[in-house]
């Protein structure tokens, strides 16, 4: 079972709307269908954001003990060694929700974005690698992934964020993904906040430049 919330703009039948998938962090897992609204996602449904961008926002809740991402890891040190053959079930079900939204609303399939923080940042990198044809842009916040998978997302506009003093997810996890993208000729954006710990999403999601950038992206 996957609980989720969806926010729709005031629909005009002649309009089409961008879609934001928001993946929460590990602390918001559960089954109450409320905890996933604690951090970050509210920035996409403020009066100002709704007026400027008119997004459809999908906020799923990952069940307890599950994860958004599914990576192969070294048994000795836990380091990511590759992308697992199949996605995690919660992320797979999130994509099923997206399919239903695209089929049954005025959602614009050329303006689908994914973002997430911490565990959700890992899930964002995972989703960009598995479904690159789906997303017009991605914004992983204080996450990490498999550098070997970046070839799948080389053509997707990406802006990643991290705190330089993050003691939960080291900033090296974002840096290595950005470096891997640079090595194959991609031009991702990366913001690392000095003197900021794990709560880098507070800065990222409140940045109007980021919001403008995200909603300007559209698949060619």
C-alpha positions as a printed NumPy array, in Angstrom:
array([[  0.   ,   0.   ,   0.   ],
       [  1.202,   3.496,  -0.827],
       [ -0.45 ,   6.462,   0.834],
       [ -0.199,   9.763,  -0.984],
       [ -1.596,  13.272,  -1.185],
       [ -2.202,  15.257,  -4.373],
       [ -2.695,  18.997,  -4.699],
       [ -4.426,  20.219,  -7.843],
       [ -4.591,  23.851,  -9.014],
       [ -7.918,  25.47 ,  -9.762],
       [ -8.387,  23.774, -13.126],
       [ -9.202,  25.505, -16.355],
       [-10.125,  22.84 , -18.94 ],
       [ -8.086,  24.613, -21.614],
       [ -4.891,  24.696, -19.545],
       [ -2.266,  22.074, -18.816],
       [ -0.275,  21.936, -15.6  ],
       [  3.227,  20.937, -14.516],
       [  3.622,  18.021, -12.124],
       [  5.967,  17.845,  -9.132],
       [  6.727,  14.52 ,  -7.448],
       [  8.048,  15.164,  -3.944],
       [  9.909,  12.408,  -2.072],
       [ 10.231,  12.945,   1.679],
       [ 13.035,  11.864,   4.002],
       [ 13.418,   8.786,   6.206],
       [ 11.917,  10.428,   9.276],
       [  8.572,  10.912,   7.571],
       [  7.978,   7.271,   6.656],
       [  4.833,   5.623,   7.998],
       [  1.153,   5.11 ,   7.28 ],
       [ -0.555,   8.25 ,   8.595],
       [ -0.523,  10.002,   5.192],
       [  0.454,  13.225,   6.961],
       [  4.108,  13.071,   7.993],
       [  5.318,  13.441,   4.397],
       [  3.956,  17.001,   4.445],
       [  6.33 ,  18.102,   7.23 ],
       [  9.302,  19.369,   5.223],
       [  9.733,  21.027,   1.865],
       [  6.62 ,  20.07 ,  -0.035],
       [  4.609,  22.931,   1.431],
       [  6.79 ,  25.365,  -0.526],
       [  5.206,  24.07 ,  -3.729],
       [  1.643,  24.801,  -2.595],
       [  1.929,  28.274,  -1.112],
       [ -0.477,  30.849,  -2.47 ],
       [  2.416,  32.423,  -4.368],
       [  3.609,  29.145,  -5.897],
       [  0.092,  28.159,  -6.919],
       [ -0.485,  31.535,  -8.53 ],
       [  2.835,  31.61 , -10.383],
       [  3.242,  27.984, -11.459],
       [ -0.119,  26.192, -11.004],
       [  1.51 ,  22.836, -10.2  ],
       [ -0.038,  19.462,  -9.574],
       [  1.944,  18.169,  -6.578],
       [  2.179,  14.467,  -5.725],
       [  3.402,  13.697,  -2.193],
       [  3.596,   9.938,  -1.539],
       [  4.48 ,   8.465,   1.853],
       [  7.012,   5.645,   1.948],
       [  5.993,   2.847,   4.342],
       [  8.028,   2.261,   7.487],
       [ 11.218,   0.224,   6.963],
       [ 11.024,   0.767,   3.192],
       [ 13.001,   3.169,   1.02 ],
       [ 12.575,   5.18 ,  -2.166],
       [ 15.86 ,   4.059,  -3.689],
       [ 17.14 ,   0.57 ,  -4.429],
       [ 20.911,   0.379,  -4.807],
       [ 23.402,  -2.456,  -4.603],
       [ 25.772,  -1.878,  -1.69 ],
       [ 29.118,  -3.191,  -0.506],
       [ 28.484,  -5.522,   2.429],
       [ 31.572,  -4.294,   4.263],
       [ 31.166,  -0.517,   4.176],
       [ 27.652,   0.037,   2.847],
       [ 28.853,   2.097,  -0.092],
       [ 26.685,   2.108,  -3.215],
       [ 28.145,  -0.119,  -5.902],
       [ 25.398,   0.051,  -8.499],
       [ 21.746,   0.493,  -9.306],
       [ 19.678,  -2.583,  -8.395],
       [ 17.902,  -4.366, -11.227],
       [ 14.461,  -3.34 , -10.027],
       [ 13.157,  -0.19 ,  -8.314],
       [ 11.899,  -0.212,  -4.762],
       [  8.205,  -0.989,  -4.575],
       [  7.325,   2.431,  -3.053],
       [  9.047,   4.253,  -5.913],
       [  7.457,   1.952,  -8.468],
       [  4.021,   2.66 ,  -6.984],
       [  4.759,   6.391,  -7.047],
       [  5.348,   6.119, -10.779],
       [  2.028,   4.286, -11.078],
       [  0.332,   7.206,  -9.334],
       [  2.   ,   9.543, -11.84 ],
       [  0.657,   7.445, -14.719],
       [ -2.863,   7.802, -13.356],
       [ -2.486,  11.563, -12.901],
       [ -1.186,  11.969, -16.465],
       [ -4.037,   9.876, -17.829],
       [ -6.859,  11.476, -15.862],
       [ -6.058,  15.168, -15.47 ],
       [ -4.75 ,  18.197, -17.326],
       [ -1.19 ,  17.293, -16.349],
       [  1.455,  18.177, -18.933],
       [  3.624,  15.114, -19.69 ],
       [  6.395,  17.415, -20.923],
       [  6.638,  19.179, -17.559],
       [  7.056,  16.457, -14.958],
       [  9.622,  17.196, -12.24 ],
       [ 10.987,  15.136,  -9.36 ],
       [ 12.654,  16.308,  -6.189],
       [ 13.268,  14.959,  -2.717],
       [ 15.327,  15.421,   0.409],
       [ 17.733,  13.05 ,   2.178],
       [ 16.244,   9.569,   1.594],
       [ 14.109,  11.319,  -0.998],
       [ 17.263,  12.784,  -2.546],
       [ 18.556,   9.246,  -3.03 ],
       [ 15.182,   8.343,  -4.498],
       [ 15.351,  11.282,  -6.887],
       [ 18.72 ,  10.161,  -8.279],
       [ 17.331,   6.609,  -8.543],
       [ 14.212,   7.732, -10.436],
       [ 16.186,   9.918, -12.841],
       [ 18.345,   6.911, -13.716],
       [ 15.43 ,   4.504, -14.204],
       [ 12.893,   6.734, -15.981],
       [ 14.929,   9.424, -17.761],
       [ 12.323,   9.772, -20.499],
       [  9.694,  10.817, -17.925],
       [ 11.261,  13.858, -16.311],
       [ 11.783,  17.376, -17.58 ],
       [ 14.029,  18.147, -14.583],
       [ 15.239,  16.761, -11.28 ],
       [ 16.377,  18.347,  -8.006],
       [ 17.972,  15.973,  -5.474],
       [ 18.547,  17.59 ,  -2.08 ],
       [ 21.143,  16.172,   0.352],
       [ 21.036,  12.756,  -1.3  ],
       [ 23.312,  10.479,  -3.279],
       [ 23.252,   7.762,  -5.866],
       [ 25.194,   5.53 ,  -8.206],
       [ 27.724,   7.541, -10.251],
       [ 27.717,   4.738, -12.803],
       [ 24.071,   5.441, -13.605],
       [ 24.49 ,   9.081, -14.64 ],
       [ 24.747,   8.19 , -18.334],
       [ 21.006,   7.545, -18.204],
       [ 20.265,  11.098, -17.073],
       [ 22.868,  13.065, -19.019],
       [ 20.253,  15.02 , -20.965],
       [ 18.009,  15.902, -18.018],
       [ 18.345,  19.364, -16.424],
       [ 19.455,  18.706, -12.829],
       [ 20.109,  21.052,  -9.92 ],
       [ 21.361,  19.359,  -6.758],
       [ 21.736,  20.864,  -3.285],
       [ 23.68 ,  19.933,  -0.165],
       [ 24.933,  21.444,   3.085],
       [ 28.706,  21.575,   3.467],
       [ 28.421,  20.534,   7.121],
       [ 25.925,  17.707,   6.601],
       [ 26.766,  14.962,   9.105],
       [ 23.876,  12.681,   8.081],
       [ 24.486,  12.436,   4.333],
       [ 28.025,  13.673,   3.578],
       [ 28.196,  16.283,   0.803],
       [ 30.58 ,  13.955,  -1.006],
       [ 27.532,  11.929,  -2.042],
       [ 26.194,  14.841,  -4.1  ],
       [ 29.645,  15.907,  -5.274],
       [ 30.432,  12.504,  -6.754],
       [ 27.17 ,  12.472,  -8.716],
       [ 27.818,  15.971, -10.061],
       [ 31.426,  15.082, -10.923],
       [ 30.273,  11.967, -12.767],
       [ 27.814,  14.043, -14.788],
       [ 30.547,  16.556, -15.652],
       [ 32.779,  13.728, -16.825],
       [ 30.245,  12.701, -19.481],
       [ 29.699,  16.245, -20.667],
       [ 26.519,  17.095, -18.763],
       [ 26.077,  20.513, -17.151],
       [ 24.142,  20.046, -13.907],
       [ 23.686,  22.77 , -11.351],
       [ 25.033,  22.254,  -7.847],
       [ 24.645,  24.446,  -4.78 ],
       [ 26.531,  23.62 ,  -1.585],
       [ 25.59 ,  25.843,   1.316],
       [ 28.48 ,  26.81 ,   3.626],
       [ 27.989,  26.264,   7.351],
       [ 24.734,  24.367,   6.708],
       [ 24.078,  20.87 ,   7.998],
       [ 21.45 ,  18.342,   6.941],
       [ 18.607,  20.859,   6.651],
       [ 19.78 ,  22.227,   3.299],
       [ 16.246,  21.786,   1.939],
       [ 15.1  ,  24.78 ,   3.976],
       [ 17.347,  26.951,   1.811],
       [ 16.789,  25.121,  -1.474],
       [ 13.001,  25.071,  -1.52 ],
       [ 12.672,  28.668,  -0.344],
       [ 14.875,  29.973,  -3.172],
       [ 12.737,  31.724,  -5.823],
       [ 15.543,  31.331,  -8.371],
       [ 15.334,  27.57 ,  -7.974],
       [ 11.558,  27.561,  -8.269],
       [ 11.693,  29.689, -11.413],
       [ 14.352,  27.426, -12.907],
       [ 12.419,  24.249, -12.136],
       [  9.132,  25.362, -13.645],
       [ 10.881,  26.768, -16.717],
       [ 12.074,  23.303, -17.705],
       [ 10.202,  21.472, -20.442],
       [ 11.044,  18.391, -22.459],
       [ 11.95 ,  19.122, -26.066]])
